[in-house]
Short mmCIF file of C-alpha atoms in Angstrom, two decimals:
data_model
loop_
_atom_site.label_atom_id
_atom_site.label_comp_id
_atom_site.label_asym_id
_atom_site.label_seq_id
_atom_site.Cartn_x
_atom_site.Cartn_y
_atom_site.Cartn_z
CA MET A 1 -22.57 16.54 -13.44
CA CYS A 2 -19.55 15.28 -15.34
CA VAL A 3 -16.46 16.73 -13.73
CA LEU A 4 -13.46 15.50 -15.63
CA ARG A 5 -11.56 18.70 -15.11
CA ILE A 6 -10.42 19.72 -11.67
CA LYS A 7 -10.87 23.25 -10.42
CA SER A 8 -8.88 25.80 -12.47
CA GLU A 9 -7.22 23.01 -14.46
CA LYS A 10 -5.81 24.43 -17.65
CA VAL A 11 -6.27 22.05 -20.53
CA VAL A 12 -3.12 22.20 -22.63
CA SER A 13 -2.55 20.81 -26.07
CA LEU A 14 -0.14 17.96 -26.65
CA ALA A 15 2.34 20.44 -28.07
CA GLU A 16 2.21 22.46 -24.87
CA SER A 17 2.63 19.46 -22.59
CA ARG A 18 5.71 19.58 -20.50
CA PRO A 19 7.65 17.49 -18.02
CA ALA A 20 7.19 17.77 -14.28
CA VAL A 21 7.76 21.21 -12.86
CA PRO A 22 11.39 21.52 -11.77
CA VAL A 23 12.09 21.78 -8.07
CA GLY A 24 11.87 25.31 -6.83
CA ARG A 25 9.56 26.54 -9.58
CA SER A 26 6.34 28.01 -8.33
CA THR A 27 3.32 25.78 -8.88
CA ALA A 28 0.78 27.94 -7.10
CA GLY A 29 -2.55 27.95 -8.89
CA ASP A 30 -1.71 25.13 -11.31
CA PRO A 31 -3.59 22.12 -9.94
CA ILE A 32 -1.84 19.59 -12.17
CA ALA A 33 1.56 20.85 -11.10
CA ARG A 34 0.44 20.70 -7.48
CA LEU A 35 -0.68 17.11 -7.94
CA LYS A 36 2.64 16.29 -9.57
CA ASP A 37 4.28 17.95 -6.62
CA LEU A 38 2.32 15.61 -4.29
CA ASP A 39 0.77 18.59 -2.55
CA PRO A 40 -1.49 17.07 0.17
CA ASP A 41 -4.20 19.72 -0.24
CA ALA A 42 -4.33 19.26 -4.00
CA TRP A 43 -4.63 15.51 -3.56
CA GLN A 44 -7.33 15.89 -0.95
CA ASP A 45 -9.36 18.03 -3.38
CA PHE A 46 -8.72 15.60 -6.21
CA PHE A 47 -9.83 12.68 -4.02
CA ASN A 48 -12.95 14.49 -2.78
CA GLU A 49 -13.91 15.35 -6.33
CA TYR A 50 -13.56 11.87 -7.77
CA TYR A 51 -13.78 9.21 -5.08
CA LYS A 52 -17.54 8.66 -5.34
CA ARG A 53 -17.34 8.55 -9.14
CA MET A 54 -14.60 5.96 -9.09
CA TYR A 55 -16.50 3.98 -6.47
CA SER A 56 -19.75 3.99 -8.45
CA PHE A 57 -17.89 3.11 -11.65
CA ALA A 58 -16.26 0.12 -9.92
CA TYR A 59 -19.42 -0.87 -8.08
CA VAL A 60 -21.57 -1.00 -11.17
CA ARG A 61 -18.94 -3.06 -12.97
CA THR A 62 -18.26 -5.49 -10.11
CA GLY A 63 -21.46 -5.55 -8.08
CA ASP A 64 -19.32 -5.84 -4.98
CA ILE A 65 -19.14 -3.07 -2.37
CA GLU A 66 -15.81 -4.15 -0.92
CA ALA A 67 -14.17 -4.70 -4.28
CA ALA A 68 -15.46 -1.30 -5.41
CA GLU A 69 -13.93 0.32 -2.34
CA ASP A 70 -10.61 -1.41 -2.99
CA ILE A 71 -10.65 -0.48 -6.64
CA ALA A 72 -11.52 3.16 -5.94
CA ALA A 73 -8.70 3.38 -3.38
CA GLU A 74 -6.30 1.63 -5.75
CA VAL A 75 -7.20 4.06 -8.55
CA PHE A 76 -5.95 6.99 -6.48
CA ALA A 77 -2.94 5.09 -5.17
CA ALA A 78 -2.01 4.22 -8.76
CA ALA A 79 -2.57 7.84 -9.74
CA ALA A 80 -0.21 8.95 -6.96
CA ARG A 81 2.40 6.50 -8.22
CA GLY A 82 1.93 7.57 -11.82
CA ILE A 83 1.33 11.31 -11.57
CA GLU A 84 5.00 12.09 -12.13
CA ARG A 85 4.75 10.48 -15.58
CA TYR A 86 1.37 12.05 -16.40
CA ARG A 87 1.54 14.32 -19.43
CA PRO A 88 -1.43 16.51 -20.34
CA THR A 89 -2.75 15.47 -23.73
CA GLY A 90 -5.54 17.96 -24.13
CA ALA A 91 -7.99 15.79 -22.21
CA PRO A 92 -8.90 16.76 -18.64
CA ILE A 93 -7.18 14.82 -15.89
CA GLY A 94 -10.44 13.09 -14.95
CA ALA A 95 -10.23 11.19 -18.23
CA TRP A 96 -6.85 9.85 -17.16
CA LEU A 97 -8.31 8.77 -13.82
CA TYR A 98 -11.18 6.95 -15.55
CA ARG A 99 -8.70 5.11 -17.73
CA ILE A 100 -6.85 3.95 -14.61
CA ALA A 101 -10.19 2.85 -13.13
CA ARG A 102 -11.04 0.90 -16.29
CA ASN A 103 -7.73 -0.95 -16.20
CA ILE A 104 -7.83 -1.78 -12.49
CA THR A 105 -11.46 -2.89 -12.70
CA ALA A 106 -10.65 -5.04 -15.73
CA ASP A 107 -7.71 -6.62 -13.86
CA HIS A 108 -9.96 -7.30 -10.90
CA LEU A 109 -12.68 -8.90 -13.01
CA GLU A 110 -10.10 -10.93 -14.90
CA GLY A 111 -8.69 -12.20 -11.59
CA ARG A 112 -12.18 -13.10 -10.43
CA ARG A 113 -12.85 -15.03 -13.64
CA ARG A 114 -9.67 -17.02 -13.13
CA ARG A 115 -10.86 -17.93 -9.64
CA PRO A 116 -14.06 -19.76 -10.48
CA SER A 117 -15.55 -20.02 -7.04
CA VAL A 118 -14.99 -19.18 -3.41
CA SER A 119 -16.08 -21.06 -0.36
CA ILE A 120 -18.19 -19.15 2.12
CA GLU A 121 -19.13 -21.14 5.19
CA GLY A 122 -18.86 -24.36 3.28
CA ALA A 123 -21.00 -23.34 0.32
CA GLU A 124 -19.37 -23.05 -3.10
CA ILE A 125 -20.53 -19.82 -4.69
CA GLU A 126 -19.83 -18.87 -8.26
CA VAL A 127 -18.30 -15.43 -8.50
CA GLU A 128 -18.00 -15.06 -12.26
CA SER A 129 -20.60 -12.33 -12.49
CA PRO A 130 -21.50 -9.52 -10.11
CA ASN A 131 -23.57 -10.59 -7.17
CA TRP A 132 -26.49 -8.24 -6.77
CA SER A 133 -28.29 -10.35 -4.22
CA GLY A 134 -27.94 -7.61 -1.65
CA GLN A 135 -29.81 -5.19 -3.89
CA LEU A 136 -33.44 -5.54 -3.01
CA ASP A 137 -34.75 -2.41 -4.64
CA GLU A 138 -36.00 -2.27 -8.21
CA ARG A 139 -32.76 -0.77 -9.45
CA SER A 140 -31.06 -4.11 -8.91
CA ASP A 141 -32.71 -5.30 -12.14
CA LEU A 142 -31.27 -2.35 -13.98
CA LEU A 143 -27.85 -2.94 -12.42
CA LYS A 144 -28.00 -6.62 -13.31
CA SER A 145 -28.79 -5.73 -16.88
CA ILE A 146 -25.96 -3.20 -17.06
CA ALA A 147 -23.58 -5.75 -15.58
CA SER A 148 -24.49 -8.20 -18.34
CA LEU A 149 -23.41 -5.74 -21.07
CA ASN A 150 -19.93 -5.75 -22.53
CA ARG A 151 -17.27 -3.50 -21.05
CA ASP A 152 -17.53 -0.67 -23.60
CA HIS A 153 -21.31 -0.57 -23.32
CA GLN A 154 -21.14 -0.46 -19.53
CA GLU A 155 -18.59 2.32 -19.58
CA VAL A 156 -20.36 4.53 -22.07
CA LEU A 157 -23.58 4.28 -20.04
CA ILE A 158 -21.78 4.99 -16.76
CA LEU A 159 -19.97 8.02 -18.15
CA ARG A 160 -22.88 9.43 -20.15
CA PHE A 161 -25.75 8.83 -17.73
CA PHE A 162 -24.36 8.17 -14.26
CA HIS A 163 -21.77 10.90 -14.43
CA ASP A 164 -23.52 13.09 -16.98
CA CYS A 165 -20.46 13.46 -19.20
CA SER A 166 -20.89 15.00 -22.63
CA VAL A 167 -20.08 12.99 -25.74
CA THR A 168 -16.79 14.89 -26.04
CA GLU A 169 -15.84 14.18 -22.43
CA THR A 170 -16.83 10.55 -22.71
CA ALA A 171 -14.77 10.21 -25.87
CA LYS A 172 -11.72 11.57 -24.10
CA ALA A 173 -12.20 9.31 -21.08
CA MET A 174 -12.63 6.23 -23.27
CA GLY A 175 -9.91 7.11 -25.74
CA LYS A 176 -12.36 7.06 -28.69
CA ASN A 177 -13.62 9.64 -31.14
CA GLU A 178 -17.00 11.33 -30.69
CA GLY A 179 -18.63 9.49 -33.57
CA ALA A 180 -17.62 6.16 -32.08
CA VAL A 181 -19.07 7.20 -28.70
CA ARG A 182 -22.43 8.15 -30.29
CA VAL A 183 -22.64 4.78 -32.01
CA LEU A 184 -21.52 2.95 -28.90
CA GLN A 185 -24.06 4.79 -26.76
CA HIS A 186 -26.84 3.92 -29.16
CA ARG A 187 -25.85 0.25 -29.21
CA ALA A 188 -25.52 0.21 -25.43
CA ILE A 189 -29.03 1.63 -24.98
CA VAL A 190 -30.45 -0.91 -27.42
CA ALA A 191 -28.60 -3.75 -25.70
CA LEU A 192 -29.73 -2.59 -22.29
CA ARG A 193 -33.33 -2.24 -23.39
CA ARG A 194 -33.27 -5.76 -24.79
CA ARG A 195 -31.82 -7.12 -21.56
CA MET A 196 -34.53 -5.32 -19.61
CA GLU A 197 -37.23 -6.62 -21.94
CA THR A 198 -35.90 -10.14 -21.54
CA SER A 199 -36.21 -9.82 -17.80
CA GLY A 200 -39.63 -8.19 -18.26
CA LYS A 201 -38.63 -4.91 -16.68
CA ALA A 202 -38.41 -2.50 -19.59
CA GLY A 203 -41.32 -0.18 -20.05
CA ARG A 204 -42.40 -0.43 -16.42
CA ARG A 205 -40.61 2.78 -15.55
CA MET B 1 -33.76 12.15 -39.47
CA LYS B 2 -31.85 9.11 -38.28
CA TYR B 3 -32.91 7.65 -34.97
CA GLU B 4 -29.46 8.17 -33.37
CA ASP B 5 -29.51 11.89 -34.21
CA ALA B 6 -33.05 12.27 -32.95
CA PHE B 7 -32.06 10.53 -29.72
CA GLN B 8 -29.06 12.85 -29.22
CA ASP B 9 -31.22 15.88 -29.86
CA CYS B 10 -33.84 14.68 -27.35
CA LEU B 11 -31.14 14.10 -24.72
CA ALA B 12 -29.82 17.60 -25.30
CA GLY B 13 -33.34 18.98 -25.03
CA LEU B 14 -33.99 17.19 -21.74
CA ARG B 15 -30.66 18.46 -20.47
CA ARG B 16 -31.80 22.00 -21.29
CA GLY B 17 -34.91 21.39 -19.19
CA GLU B 18 -37.47 20.64 -21.92
CA SER B 19 -40.23 18.18 -21.08
CA LEU B 20 -40.30 14.62 -22.45
CA ASP B 21 -43.45 15.31 -24.46
CA ALA B 22 -41.94 18.45 -25.97
CA VAL B 23 -38.85 16.66 -27.26
CA LEU B 24 -40.84 13.64 -28.46
CA GLY B 25 -43.16 15.97 -30.33
CA ARG B 26 -40.31 16.88 -32.66
CA TYR B 27 -39.89 13.28 -33.83
CA PRO B 28 -43.34 11.64 -34.16
CA GLU B 29 -41.90 8.94 -36.44
CA HIS B 30 -39.58 7.72 -33.63
CA ALA B 31 -41.70 8.77 -30.65
CA SER B 32 -42.55 5.33 -29.32
CA ARG B 33 -38.99 4.00 -29.31
CA LEU B 34 -37.55 7.32 -28.16
CA ARG B 35 -39.88 7.35 -25.16
CA GLN B 36 -38.67 3.93 -24.03
CA ASP B 37 -35.01 4.80 -24.45
CA LEU B 38 -35.28 8.23 -22.84
CA LEU B 39 -37.12 6.76 -19.85
CA LEU B 40 -34.36 4.20 -19.59
CA THR B 41 -31.67 6.90 -19.55
CA GLY B 42 -33.72 8.71 -16.89
CA ALA B 43 -33.63 5.57 -14.76
CA LEU B 44 -29.87 5.30 -15.34
CA ARG B 45 -29.34 8.82 -14.06
CA GLU B 46 -31.02 7.94 -10.78
CA VAL B 47 -28.76 4.97 -10.09
CA PRO B 48 -25.61 6.65 -8.65
CA GLY B 49 -27.49 8.28 -5.78
CA SER B 50 -28.88 4.92 -4.71
CA LEU B 51 -25.71 2.82 -4.79
CA PRO B 52 -24.90 1.20 -1.45
CA SER B 53 -21.69 1.99 0.37
CA ARG B 54 -20.24 1.25 3.77
CA PRO B 55 -19.79 4.09 6.25
CA GLY B 56 -16.25 5.43 6.35
CA SER B 57 -15.25 3.91 3.02
CA ASP B 58 -13.88 7.21 1.76
CA GLN B 59 -11.79 7.69 4.91
CA ARG B 60 -10.34 4.20 4.54
CA ALA B 61 -9.54 4.88 0.91
CA TRP B 62 -7.94 8.19 1.82
CA VAL B 63 -5.56 6.37 4.20
CA ALA B 64 -4.46 4.22 1.25
CA VAL B 65 -3.95 7.29 -0.91
CA GLN B 66 -1.90 8.98 1.78
CA THR B 67 0.26 5.88 2.09
CA ALA B 68 0.91 5.95 -1.65
CA LEU B 69 1.69 9.66 -1.54
CA ARG B 70 4.18 9.17 1.28
CA SER B 71 5.88 6.33 -0.53
CA GLN B 72 6.20 8.57 -3.56
CA ARG B 73 7.65 11.38 -1.50
CA GLN B 74 10.14 8.97 0.01
CA ALA B 75 11.08 7.58 -3.38
CA ARG B 76 11.62 11.06 -4.81
CA SER B 77 13.52 12.10 -1.75
CA GLY B 78 15.77 9.05 -2.18
CA ARG B 79 16.38 9.94 -5.83
CA ARG B 80 17.45 13.42 -4.82
CA SER B 81 20.04 12.00 -2.36
CA PRO B 82 22.30 9.95 -4.64
CA GLY B 83 25.19 10.05 -2.19
CA GLY B 84 23.73 7.16 -0.24
CA GLY B 85 23.16 9.20 2.87
CA LEU B 86 19.86 9.16 4.66
CA PRO B 87 17.39 11.00 2.48
CA GLY B 88 15.66 13.87 4.18
CA LEU B 89 12.41 12.65 5.62
CA PHE B 90 10.61 15.81 4.60
CA GLY B 91 12.78 16.29 1.52
CA GLY B 92 10.09 15.06 -0.85
CA MET B 93 7.35 17.25 0.50
CA THR B 94 5.37 19.54 -1.70
CA ARG B 95 6.41 23.02 -2.54
CA THR B 96 3.23 24.25 -0.95
CA ALA B 97 4.30 22.55 2.22
CA LEU B 98 7.80 23.93 1.82
CA VAL B 99 6.48 27.43 1.39
CA GLY B 100 4.27 26.86 4.38
CA GLY B 101 7.25 25.93 6.48
CA ALA B 102 7.86 22.25 5.80
CA VAL B 103 11.29 21.54 4.40
CA ALA B 104 13.09 19.11 6.67
CA ILE B 105 13.38 15.41 7.19
CA VAL B 106 12.30 14.60 10.73
CA ALA B 107 9.65 15.88 13.06
CA VAL B 108 10.44 16.96 16.62
CA ILE B 109 7.96 17.47 19.42
CA ALA B 110 8.89 19.96 22.15
CA LEU B 111 7.01 20.67 25.33
CA ALA B 112 7.48 23.30 27.97
CA LEU B 113 7.54 20.72 30.73
CA SER B 114 10.47 19.29 32.60
CA THR B 115 11.95 15.88 31.82
CA ALA B 116 12.79 13.33 34.43
CA GLY B 117 16.55 12.92 34.85
CA GLY B 118 19.29 12.61 32.24
CA GLY B 119 19.97 16.32 31.80
CA PRO B 120 22.82 17.51 29.61
CA ASP B 121 26.32 18.23 30.84
CA LEU B 122 26.47 21.99 30.74
CA SER B 123 29.80 22.28 32.47
CA GLU B 124 31.16 23.64 29.20
CA PRO B 125 29.41 26.51 27.34
CA VAL B 126 27.41 25.17 24.40
CA SER B 127 28.72 27.90 22.08
CA SER B 128 32.33 26.83 22.60
CA LEU B 129 31.46 23.17 21.94
CA ILE B 130 29.80 24.05 18.65
CA GLY B 131 33.05 25.56 17.51
CA SER B 132 35.10 22.53 18.53
CA SER B 133 36.64 20.72 15.60
CA ASN B 134 36.49 17.40 17.50
CA ALA B 135 32.69 17.48 17.76
CA GLU B 136 30.84 15.14 15.41
CA ALA B 137 28.18 16.66 13.13
CA ALA B 138 24.64 15.67 14.07
CA THR B 139 21.65 16.16 11.79
CA PHE B 140 18.31 14.57 12.48
CA ASP B 141 14.57 15.01 12.38
CA GLY B 142 12.19 14.37 15.21
CA VAL B 143 9.39 15.61 17.37
CA VAL B 144 9.77 17.76 20.47
CA VAL B 145 8.68 15.99 23.63
CA ASP B 146 9.97 18.54 26.10
CA ASN B 147 11.29 22.09 26.09
CA ALA B 148 12.81 23.20 29.37
CA GLY B 149 15.47 25.78 30.15
CA GLY B 150 17.11 25.88 26.72
CA VAL B 151 17.10 22.11 26.39
CA LEU B 152 14.84 20.17 24.04
CA THR B 153 14.03 16.50 24.34
CA VAL B 154 13.39 15.22 20.86
CA GLN B 155 11.90 11.88 19.79
CA THR B 156 13.75 10.72 16.69
CA ALA B 157 13.27 7.61 14.58
CA THR B 158 15.67 5.69 16.83
CA SER B 159 15.93 7.38 20.23
CA LEU B 160 15.25 10.31 22.48
CA GLU B 161 17.80 13.07 21.85
CA THR B 162 18.76 15.84 24.26
CA VAL B 163 19.30 19.05 22.31
CA ASN B 164 21.01 22.06 23.87
CA VAL B 165 19.96 25.26 22.19
CA ALA B 166 22.43 28.10 22.49
CA ALA B 167 21.32 31.71 22.20
CA THR B 168 23.17 31.90 18.88
CA ALA B 169 21.32 28.95 17.34
CA SER B 170 18.90 29.88 14.56
CA ILE B 171 15.32 28.68 14.87
CA ASN B 172 13.17 29.11 11.77
CA SER B 173 9.94 28.08 10.18
CA GLY B 174 9.76 28.53 6.42
CA GLY B 175 12.18 31.44 6.54
CA GLN B 176 10.48 33.09 9.48
CA ARG B 177 12.52 33.44 12.66
CA LEU B 178 11.14 31.79 15.81
CA SER B 179 12.22 31.81 19.43
CA LEU B 180 12.90 28.75 21.56
CA PRO B 181 9.58 28.85 23.49
CA ASP B 182 7.80 28.51 20.12
CA LEU B 183 8.94 24.89 19.93
CA ALA B 184 6.15 23.27 21.91
CA ALA B 185 5.56 19.58 22.49
CA GLY B 186 4.37 17.80 19.38
CA GLN B 187 6.25 20.18 17.11
CA ALA B 188 8.07 18.48 14.24
CA VAL B 189 11.59 19.80 13.75
CA SER B 190 14.84 19.26 11.87
CA VAL B 191 17.96 19.77 13.90
CA LYS B 192 21.48 20.51 12.70
CA GLY B 193 24.28 20.64 15.22
CA LYS B 194 27.21 18.82 16.77
CA ARG B 195 27.33 15.82 19.04
CA LEU B 196 28.84 16.62 22.46
CA GLY B 197 31.01 14.34 24.55
CA ASN B 198 28.10 13.42 26.85
CA GLY B 199 25.97 12.26 23.91
CA SER B 200 23.71 15.29 23.78
CA VAL B 201 23.57 17.58 20.77
CA ALA B 202 24.39 21.26 20.58
CA ALA B 203 22.01 22.73 18.03
CA MET B 204 23.24 25.23 15.45
CA SER B 205 19.98 25.47 13.59
CA ILE B 206 16.46 24.14 14.07
CA GLU B 207 13.82 24.19 11.36
CA SER B 208 10.28 23.94 12.65
CA GLN B 209 7.92 21.86 10.48
CA ASN B 210 4.20 21.99 9.88
CA MET B 211 1.46 19.53 10.82
CA ALA B 212 1.75 17.62 7.55
CA ALA B 213 5.37 16.92 8.38
CA LEU B 214 4.31 15.52 11.75
CA ARG B 215 1.85 13.17 10.04
CA ASP B 216 4.50 12.11 7.53
CA TRP B 217 7.02 11.49 10.26
CA CYS B 218 4.45 9.46 12.13
CA SER B 219 3.62 7.44 9.06
CA LEU B 220 7.24 6.71 8.22
CA HIS B 221 8.18 5.86 11.82
CA ALA B 222 5.00 4.18 12.91
CA ASP B 223 6.53 2.36 15.88
CA GLU B 224 8.10 5.54 17.26
CA CYS B 225 4.89 7.38 16.53
CA GLN B 226 3.06 5.10 18.92
CA LYS B 227 5.67 5.79 21.61
CA LEU B 228 5.41 9.46 20.86
CA ARG B 229 1.65 9.34 21.17
CA ASP B 230 1.99 7.69 24.59
CA ARG B 231 4.46 10.36 25.71
CA LEU B 232 2.25 13.15 24.48
CA GLU B 233 -0.77 11.58 26.20
CA MET B 234 1.24 11.86 29.43
CA VAL B 235 2.34 15.40 28.68
CA VAL B 236 -1.19 16.51 27.87
CA GLY B 237 -2.47 14.82 31.02
CA GLN B 238 0.09 16.72 33.12
CA CYS B 239 -0.64 19.92 31.25
CA ARG B 240 -4.36 19.67 31.97
CA THR B 241 -3.86 18.69 35.61
CA SER B 242 -1.55 21.59 36.33
CA ASN B 243 -3.69 23.93 34.23
CA ARG B 244 -0.65 25.23 32.38
CA PRO B 245 -1.04 27.56 29.43
CA GLY B 246 -0.32 26.31 25.91
CA CYS B 247 -1.95 22.88 26.27
CA GLN B 248 -4.17 23.31 23.24
CA PRO B 249 -1.52 23.17 20.49
CA ILE B 250 -0.11 20.02 22.07
CA GLU B 251 -3.57 18.45 22.19
CA LEU B 252 -4.06 19.32 18.54
CA ARG B 253 -0.87 17.53 17.58
CA LEU B 254 -1.75 14.60 19.80
CA ARG B 255 -5.08 14.37 18.01
CA GLU B 256 -3.22 14.20 14.70
CA LEU B 257 -1.16 11.28 15.97
CA ARG B 258 -4.20 9.50 17.36
CA ASP B 259 -6.05 9.96 14.06
CA GLU B 260 -3.07 8.75 12.07
CA ILE B 261 -2.71 5.59 14.16
CA ALA B 262 -6.45 4.93 14.40
CA GLY B 263 -6.89 5.43 10.64
CA ALA B 264 -4.11 3.01 9.84
CA THR B 265 -5.36 0.45 12.37
CA GLY B 266 -8.88 0.57 10.96
CA ARG B 267 -7.65 0.24 7.40
CA ILE B 268 -5.37 -2.71 8.27
CA ASP B 269 -8.19 -4.44 10.13
CA ASP B 270 -10.58 -3.99 7.24
CA LEU B 271 -8.07 -5.10 4.59
CA LYS B 272 -7.07 -8.14 6.62
CA GLY B 273 -10.66 -9.35 6.77
CA ARG B 274 -11.07 -8.95 3.04
CA CYS B 275 -7.68 -10.46 2.25
CA ASP B 276 -8.60 -13.51 4.34
CA SER B 277 -11.79 -13.79 2.27
CA GLY B 278 -9.73 -14.02 -0.90
CA GLY B 279 -9.64 -10.39 -2.04
CA ALA B 280 -6.45 -10.10 -4.10
CA LEU B 281 -6.57 -6.30 -4.26
CA ALA B 282 -7.04 -6.13 -0.49
CA CYS B 283 -4.05 -8.46 0.06
CA ARG B 284 -1.85 -6.31 -2.18
CA GLU B 285 -2.86 -3.12 -0.43
CA LEU B 286 -2.45 -4.77 2.97
CA LYS B 287 1.09 -5.84 2.14
CA ARG B 288 1.92 -2.30 1.06
CA LEU B 289 0.47 -0.88 4.26
CA CYS B 290 2.20 -3.45 6.47
CA ASP B 291 5.60 -2.58 5.00
CA GLN B 292 4.99 0.79 6.53
CA TYR B 293 3.15 -0.07 9.74
CA LYS B 294 5.01 -3.18 10.89
CA ASN B 295 3.99 -3.08 14.55
CA LEU B 296 0.39 -2.21 13.83
CA CYS B 297 0.18 -5.15 11.44
CA LYS B 298 1.67 -7.46 14.04
CA SER B 299 -0.94 -6.41 16.56
CA VAL B 300 -3.72 -6.98 14.02
CA ASN B 301 -2.28 -10.39 13.19
CA GLN B 302 -2.23 -11.31 16.84
CA LYS B 303 -6.00 -11.06 16.83
CA ALA B 304 -6.11 -14.01 14.46
CA PRO B 305 -4.12 -16.99 15.78
CA GLY B 306 -2.46 -19.01 13.06
CA GLN B 307 -2.22 -15.99 10.76
CA LYS B 308 0.83 -14.53 12.48
CA GLY B 309 3.50 -13.14 10.19
CA ARG B 310 1.40 -13.75 7.13
CA TYR B 311 1.51 -10.17 5.99
#
């Protein structure tokens, strides 16, 4: 289920958005204010709600368990550093977190591209694309195909089908309009099907 | 109908619980292609549950998040103390925590056991010393290590303080009045008072903090936290041996300290391995963590000769 909104989060319009709650003002019941206030319980709930989603998002995009762990942790650390500046825009806070995840994952992949290879026990191994060699089940073919798609196609598939987000929610998370998401989703499915057909896997399911 | 619209409608139908054949039946002209694409989306939905992960990855990530949260609290606390004085260690804590009883800067651990030697000079009444204009103001945070006969021994960020608590001193927790015996070992406290001629402190007010404050204190003073843990291990050992009442709250706090230190050690160990393998994100996170846990990082480095001081 797509959970972009945390429990009892009130989605406010841009016009209603406001700066951080002043010291001393009650924030009870307002989860965004509690996050801004660095309330440990609110952050624990936020983390519990989203950690696996951020991990799976990063894992599918990188194909690397350890990198996905680092990215997922860094997403929340960045959120903690940036929550004071967070302003509700009408989109649920999960959309903001996904945008952080997109940026950190993109930075990571960019860094990996700049480092063409690493040496592991003397063997030079290319690390330009995700390494799915550890994935022995049939889903590794699907993951490989997803990993070969462009960034927008990967993200729309992850949000729509991994995390079961609606078109509206996906649009907010990706910073696009709903029409663009529908088109993108269609193109992503077509591209994925072609990749699967190329590798002879489509239609077997 | 356009294929894209038919596809959206089929997805919505499946989401409502309709069967694949039922939704395909509405679009016979697209049925063959729709079947392929809908089966593909079905396979996509099954992926998240099958993704591999290492045990404990969420706990390790949570340590990193907590570190970031503490840094933020510290930064905010610093911004609220523009005078250049030491910012309150608990000053940046959440309002929830404040309401719950956490307001101060340092955690103090007090235990109803006797300390060995070094007792305060009580030749002069504490109340008269508090009123003395020559006495230097003393404000600090720490954790109670001992509470015996009106005297607290408090582990602070730099030393062990002896705190004399007069009957007139106020002891509170989030606005609620406490009595001196309530300050058990492992209890985080903020102390305000005056420094006496013999180096001990006469307390005027003590604010008792909650468990989150203890963890924060431990995180910000990692080296002292390790010493504190060792002292509390001793205290708990004595408490169990002599079968004294009130051991359980001390054990609970000790467990917090153990968890805090073990969590940080595990995270540092894990990040170091990945940093050594060329993980840039891991190196960045490790550096951030090592700024906070200097001693723990040193001990991890010592496990890898030649890497000393790298982080």
